[in-house]
Amino acid sequence: MNAPAPHAGSVSSRALWAAGAGLVLALLAAYHNAFTTPFVFDDVPSIVENTTLRRLWPLTDVVWPQQPGGLTTSGRPLVNLSFAVNHAISGNEVWSYHLANFLIHAGATLALFGLVRRTLARRGDPAALTVSFLVAGLWGLHPLQTESVTYIVQRAEALAGLGVLLTLYCFVRAVDGAAAGGSPAWRRGWAVGAVIACAGAMASKEVAVATPLLVLLYDRTFVAGSFGAAWRARRGFYLGLAATWVLLAVLVAGTSGRGGTAGFTALVTPWAYALTQCEAIVRYLWLAVWPQGLTFDYGTGTVQSLGAVLPQTLFLVLVIAATVVALKRAPVLGFLGAWFFALLAPSSSFVPVVTQTAAEHRMYLPLAAVVALVVIAALRRWPRAARWPLAALMLAAVAATAARNQDYTSEASLWADTVAKRPGNPRAHNNLGQARYREGRRAEAEACYRRALALKPDYPEPHYNLGVAFADRGAVDEAIQAYETALRLLPAYPEAENNLGNALAKRSDLTGALKHYEAALRLKPDFAEAQNNVGNALLGLGRPADALPYLQRARELRPGYAEASYNLGNACAALGDMPGALAQYREALALNPKYLDAHVNAGNALLSLGQPANAAREYETALTIDPARWEARQNLGLVLVELGRFDDAVPPLEAAVRATPTAADARRALGFSLLRLGRAAEAIPHYEAYLRLVPGDAEAQAELAQARALRR
C-alpha cells in the first residue's frame, strides 16, 4: 500500500496531453449544442432576478449576499461569485454561463482522470493511463451529467464536484511528492492546495461535507494502510481539512434551513423522505447503467409506505451491508461504495429536501464510483477485449448527451419532455403552461394549469397563473379571485400580491392596490415591478414626491426598465421639473423606441419647455406607432395651430374629435383653424360644441360670432 510513486517518465507527457485533449474534445462534441439553451426554472430567481450579481464590488455583497435562503445560490458564495463574473461578462446572455459550466465540468473530468491514473500508478498498474481515460471519459460524457452541466444553476453541483476531486488530486500529488523525494515546499504546496479546494467545495454545495472523511478513507485505502497511520503521518493536514467544516456550518446556518426547503419540517417526514430515497437511488443506479428516460423534474411526491418500495429498500440494505464488509475485506470496493453513499447522503438519506425529493444532478460525483467499478471490473475480466466496447460506449455517450441537450433547447421542450415522462407531476404541468403562455398559446397554457390543479388542488402557482391569464383577457373579477386563492394557499407570495394590486388598479381602486404592492415589497424588497407599481399608484393618488424613491429604486433593481423611467418622468412632470421629466422620457425611449406613451409625454414636456416644433415630431412619431391614438392627434393638432400651420392641423384635430367628441381643446382648436382658413361654415359647429362643454369662454364666443358673420 506504500509503494513509491512511479517515475514521471513511465508515462510520456505527450501521451498525457493527448489523453487530456481527447477528453476535452469529446466533451465539446457532447455539449456543443448546449451553449445557447435558455435560463429555465431555478435559473430565473437564482440568476436573472438575483440583484447581488449585478456588481462585483464590494466583494462582500457577492460572497455574503442578503438573499432568501431557498435560492440555489443561498449559502454558496463561490457559486454566487461565479455567476456575478458571468453577469459582468455577458449580462443575461447565456453563452458565458454555459461556457463556465462546461469548463468546470471539463476541469472535473480532467481531475478525475489524474486522480484515477495516479491511484492506479501507485499500485503498479501498467494500464493506469487506459483505465483512467475510460473512467474519466465515461463519467464526463455520461448523459446523466447533463442536468449538472446544461442546467445553468446546477453549477453548484459541478463546482462542488470539482472541489472534491481537486482536494483528492492535490492530496495524491502531495503524497506522491513525498514518496518521490519531493521538496517539503512542494509537498506543502499541494497539501495547502487540497485544503483550499476543500474549502471551495464547501462554499459551493453542502454535498462537500463528506470530503475530509473521503480523503481520510482514501489515505487508509491507497496510501497509509490504516486510519491510525494516516492520522499520525498527516495530523495537521486533516485538521486543516476539518477546519473547512466550520465554514460550511456558518454557511448552512445562514440559510435558515435553505429558507425552510430543507431540514426537519412538518411538510415531509424523515421516514417518508427516506422511503422516497430508496426508490430514487435505485432509479439513479439504473440510469447510470441505462440512461433512458432522463427526467428534469421529479416533483415533490413522496412514498408513504415501506411496502411500496420494499424491493428497492432490501436491495439498498444489501448494497450498504456489502460496502461495510468490503471496507474491511476488500478496501478498494469498500472505498467505491463509501464514495457513492457518502456523497449522496446529504440530499438522499432521511433529511428532507422538500422542493425536490429526487434529482438526477445529485448523481454528479456518486456516478464516478459506479463508472469506476464497471470499467475496472470489465478490464480485469477481459484485459484487452473490453477496451474497445468501453471506447464505443464513450462514443455512444457523446451522442446520447448531445441528444439529451436538445430537450433543453427551450422551456417548452424541456417541460413537455418532463410531462411526458412524469404525467403525475403537477409542477411540470404548471411550468409547461407558463412556457406555452409565453409562446402565445394561451388556451393550451390554461389547460396545463387546470391539469396541475386537478393533480394538486392546493397548489398556489397554477391559481396565480390562471389569474395572469384572466387579467390579460380583461376578466378582472376572475383574476382577483384566482390571486386571492393563491394567497390563501401561500400567504408569502409576493408575485400574487403584486398582481392582485394590478387587478385592483384596473378597477381604479388605487388605495387597495397600494396595500398589496406594499405587501409584495415587504415579502420581496428587491421586487422591481412592485417598486414601480407602488410609485405609479402614488402618482395616481397625487403623491409624486412620495413616488420618486420607489421609481428610482425600481430602475436601480432592473437596469433597462423602460416603464420605471417613464413613470419617473411622470413624477418629475407632476413636480414641475420638465427638464428632468424629458430626460426620463428620453431614457425610456432609448430602451423602447416604440413606447407610445413616452413619445406623447415627451412631446408634452417639449411643449412646456417652449419647443413646439420638437413636440410636433414626438406626436408624429407616436401616430406612426398607433394612428388611432387620439391624444397624440389632438396634441399634434394643437401644436400645429400654435405654429400657425392651420392646413396641417385640421386632419389630426378632425380625427381627434371623431374619436372623442367631448375633447374640448381639440374642438376649439379645430374651429379656430377652420376659421383662419376661411372655412367659417365648417368652424361654427365646432365652436358650438366647444361652448356647450365650456360655456363661459368669452373669447370663443367672440370667434363664433365672427364665424357666423363671415358665413352671412
XYZ file of C-alpha atoms in Angstrom, residues 183-477:
295
model
C 10.933 19.116 -1.538
C 8.964 19.981 1.629
C 7.766 23.200 -0.015
C 6.431 21.196 -2.975
C 4.563 18.782 -0.738
C 3.289 21.581 1.472
C 2.034 23.494 -1.577
C -0.057 20.551 -2.752
C -1.377 19.965 0.772
C -2.400 23.616 1.075
C -3.994 23.346 -2.367
C -6.052 20.398 -1.112
C -7.351 22.412 1.848
C -8.188 25.372 -0.418
C -10.007 23.087 -2.856
C -11.921 21.531 0.040
C -12.960 24.985 1.261
C -14.073 25.850 -2.276
C -16.194 22.706 -2.386
C -17.781 23.599 0.968
C -18.502 27.094 -0.379
C -20.285 25.581 -3.391
C -22.677 22.990 -2.001
C -23.398 21.074 1.191
C -22.663 17.725 -0.502
C -18.980 18.518 0.080
C -19.417 17.816 3.806
C -18.064 14.290 3.245
C -14.808 15.466 1.628
C -12.441 15.296 4.662
C -13.718 11.812 5.510
C -13.320 10.640 1.914
C -9.724 11.875 1.865
C -9.018 10.036 5.123
C -10.629 6.886 3.729
C -8.626 7.246 0.512
C -5.438 7.620 2.573
C -6.233 4.487 4.562
C -7.168 2.516 1.434
C -4.477 3.530 -1.059
C -1.641 5.179 0.883
C -1.185 4.622 4.627
C -2.870 1.239 5.062
C -4.747 2.196 8.242
C -6.585 5.122 9.739
C -4.092 5.350 12.561
C -1.108 5.518 10.233
C -2.829 8.150 8.098
C -3.598 10.304 11.146
C -0.108 10.012 12.582
C 1.534 10.892 9.279
C -0.713 13.813 8.379
C -2.458 15.053 11.502
C -2.016 18.741 10.651
C -3.316 18.231 7.146
C -6.506 16.566 8.409
C -7.060 19.298 10.945
C -6.849 21.773 8.065
C -9.467 19.819 6.112
C -11.682 19.550 9.183
C -11.486 23.335 9.629
C -13.456 23.732 6.400
C -16.434 22.222 8.227
C -16.564 25.436 10.246
C -17.023 27.387 7.002
C -19.769 25.008 5.901
C -21.529 25.235 9.270
C -21.569 29.043 9.095
C -22.897 28.985 5.541
C -25.614 26.427 6.340
C -26.696 28.343 9.444
C -27.024 31.497 7.355
C -29.664 29.964 5.080
C -32.099 29.031 7.882
C -32.679 25.538 6.542
C -32.406 26.800 2.983
C -35.394 29.049 3.545
C -37.441 26.210 5.026
C -36.975 23.983 1.970
C -34.550 21.573 3.660
C -34.419 20.033 7.105
C -36.927 18.621 9.524
C -40.271 20.309 8.929
C -43.892 19.270 9.057
C -44.088 19.180 5.260
C -42.275 15.861 4.758
C -41.426 13.370 7.486
C -37.919 11.834 7.607
C -39.469 8.376 7.213
C -41.415 9.272 4.067
C -38.369 11.034 2.638
C -36.096 8.058 3.388
C -38.532 5.680 1.665
C -38.636 8.016 -1.332
C -34.842 7.957 -1.500
C -34.845 4.166 -1.623
C -36.832 4.414 -4.833
C -34.775 7.359 -6.131
C -31.319 5.833 -5.523
C -32.246 2.601 -7.260
C -33.507 4.654 -10.199
C -30.232 6.603 -10.254
C -28.305 3.335 -10.410
C -30.487 2.108 -13.259
C -29.975 5.370 -15.138
C -26.217 5.011 -14.626
C -26.401 1.702 -16.475
C -29.182 2.518 -18.951
C -29.733 6.302 -19.238
C -33.122 6.230 -20.938
C -35.947 8.306 -19.543
C -33.827 11.071 -18.031
C -36.199 13.480 -16.292
C -35.625 17.140 -15.499
C -38.036 17.395 -12.562
C -39.377 14.515 -10.481
C -41.656 16.788 -8.484
C -42.246 16.731 -4.741
C -44.111 13.470 -4.295
C -43.093 11.064 -1.536
C -43.524 7.374 -0.782
C -45.701 6.798 2.284
C -45.391 3.053 2.941
C -42.494 0.618 3.119
C -44.437 -1.915 1.089
C -44.399 0.376 -1.925
C -40.589 0.292 -2.106
C -39.754 -2.954 -0.301
C -37.687 -4.469 -3.166
C -35.638 -1.283 -3.574
C -35.144 -0.986 0.179
C -33.905 -4.569 0.508
C -31.544 -4.073 -2.420
C -30.038 -0.946 -0.876
C -29.703 -2.585 2.535
C -27.739 -5.403 0.898
C -25.507 -2.967 -1.005
C -24.826 -0.912 2.118
C -24.047 -4.057 4.102
C -21.726 -5.236 1.324
C -19.980 -1.845 1.413
C -19.427 -2.104 5.173
C -17.982 -5.606 4.799
C -15.838 -4.551 1.840
C -14.312 -1.674 3.793
C -12.602 -4.359 5.880
C -12.084 -7.218 3.432
C -11.878 -5.522 0.019
C -10.883 -1.903 0.760
C -10.963 -0.692 -2.856
C -14.545 -1.895 -3.350
C -15.397 -0.528 0.072
C -13.973 2.865 -0.883
C -16.096 2.979 -4.035
C -19.230 2.051 -2.085
C -18.489 4.605 0.622
C -17.835 7.247 -2.053
C -21.249 6.565 -3.572
C -23.287 6.653 -0.369
C -21.341 9.393 1.423
C -21.791 11.838 -1.445
C -25.495 11.029 -1.793
C -26.214 11.147 1.936
C -26.640 14.951 2.367
C -29.541 15.061 -0.102
C -30.645 11.435 -0.416
C -30.999 9.981 3.048
C -33.578 10.930 5.695
C -33.126 14.734 5.879
C -35.945 16.092 3.690
C -35.352 18.399 0.735
C -38.994 19.271 0.195
C -38.677 21.137 -3.106
C -37.091 18.148 -4.882
C -37.469 14.684 -3.453
C -35.399 13.264 -6.316
C -32.995 14.930 -8.734
C -30.556 13.492 -11.245
C -27.890 16.140 -10.608
C -27.303 14.503 -7.210
C -25.544 11.691 -9.064
C -22.819 14.005 -10.391
C -19.988 12.722 -8.162
C -21.522 9.408 -6.991
C -21.593 8.318 -10.640
C -17.788 8.191 -10.617
C -17.865 5.190 -8.252
C -20.318 3.313 -10.473
C -18.310 4.015 -13.641
C -15.005 3.111 -11.992
C -16.431 -0.169 -10.719
C -17.778 -1.126 -14.152
C -14.608 -0.171 -16.043
C -12.192 -1.820 -13.614
C -14.308 -4.981 -13.392
C -14.593 -5.228 -17.181
C -10.852 -4.713 -17.745
C -9.918 -7.212 -15.071
C -12.199 -9.822 -16.600
C -11.240 -9.061 -20.209
C -7.993 -7.031 -20.078
C -7.788 -6.420 -23.825
C -11.179 -7.328 -25.240
C -13.095 -4.887 -23.027
C -11.215 -1.783 -24.170
C -12.967 -1.384 -27.500
C -16.523 -1.904 -26.202
C -15.797 0.644 -23.464
C -14.441 3.089 -26.044
C -17.586 2.501 -28.107
C -19.639 3.290 -25.030
C -17.840 6.633 -24.833
C -18.880 7.426 -28.394
C -22.443 6.368 -27.628
C -22.384 8.615 -24.556
C -21.356 11.576 -26.732
C -24.378 11.022 -28.970
C -26.763 10.402 -26.045
C -25.628 13.529 -24.191
C -25.959 15.703 -27.289
C -29.443 14.276 -27.830
C -30.434 14.991 -24.228
C -29.223 18.576 -24.596
C -31.788 19.031 -27.362
C -34.513 18.780 -24.726
C -33.086 21.945 -23.131
C -33.446 23.966 -26.356
C -36.467 25.791 -24.956
C -38.501 25.891 -21.772
C -41.430 24.393 -23.636
C -39.489 21.424 -24.983
C -37.933 20.697 -21.588
C -41.222 20.775 -19.708
C -43.082 18.890 -22.446
C -40.472 16.140 -22.127
C -40.902 16.179 -18.341
C -44.694 15.954 -18.568
C -44.413 13.038 -20.982
C -42.206 11.156 -18.519
C -43.907 12.278 -15.296
C -47.582 12.905 -16.169
C -48.478 12.909 -12.472
C -46.134 15.817 -11.684
C -48.271 18.945 -11.156
C -45.249 21.273 -11.188
C -44.285 20.047 -14.646
C -47.794 20.767 -15.971
C -47.776 24.214 -14.385
C -44.366 25.103 -15.810
C -45.284 23.766 -19.231
C -48.309 26.052 -19.028
C -46.080 29.045 -18.319
C -43.873 28.160 -21.282
C -46.903 27.785 -23.564
C -48.266 31.096 -22.304
C -45.038 32.884 -23.212
C -45.325 31.330 -26.672
C -48.782 32.879 -27.047
C -50.574 29.512 -26.858
C -52.977 30.737 -24.191
C -55.640 28.018 -24.401
C -53.044 25.255 -24.073
C -51.466 27.101 -21.159
C -54.739 27.313 -19.257
C -55.350 23.615 -19.885
C -51.943 22.870 -18.342
C -52.754 24.988 -15.274
C -56.071 23.220 -14.821
C -54.385 19.825 -15.162
C -51.893 20.830 -12.466
C -54.794 21.789 -10.184
C -56.586 18.546 -10.917
C -53.490 16.732 -9.665
C -52.966 19.090 -6.703
C -55.901 21.419 -5.890
C -53.982 23.241 -3.143
C -51.110 24.184 -5.490
C -50.895 28.023 -5.377
C -48.833 28.652 -8.538
C -51.423 27.426 -11.088
C -54.078 29.556 -9.367
C -51.765 32.544 -9.739
C -51.023 31.722 -13.370
C -54.725 31.423 -14.142
C -55.089 34.872 -12.600
C -52.497 36.205 -15.028
C -54.393 34.630 -17.924
C -57.725 36.086 -16.753
C -56.210 39.546 -16.296
C -54.656 39.536 -19.746
C -58.014 38.914 -21.385
C -59.756 41.526 -19.263
C -61.579 39.210 -16.850
C -60.598 41.273 -13.811
C -63.063 39.725 -11.330
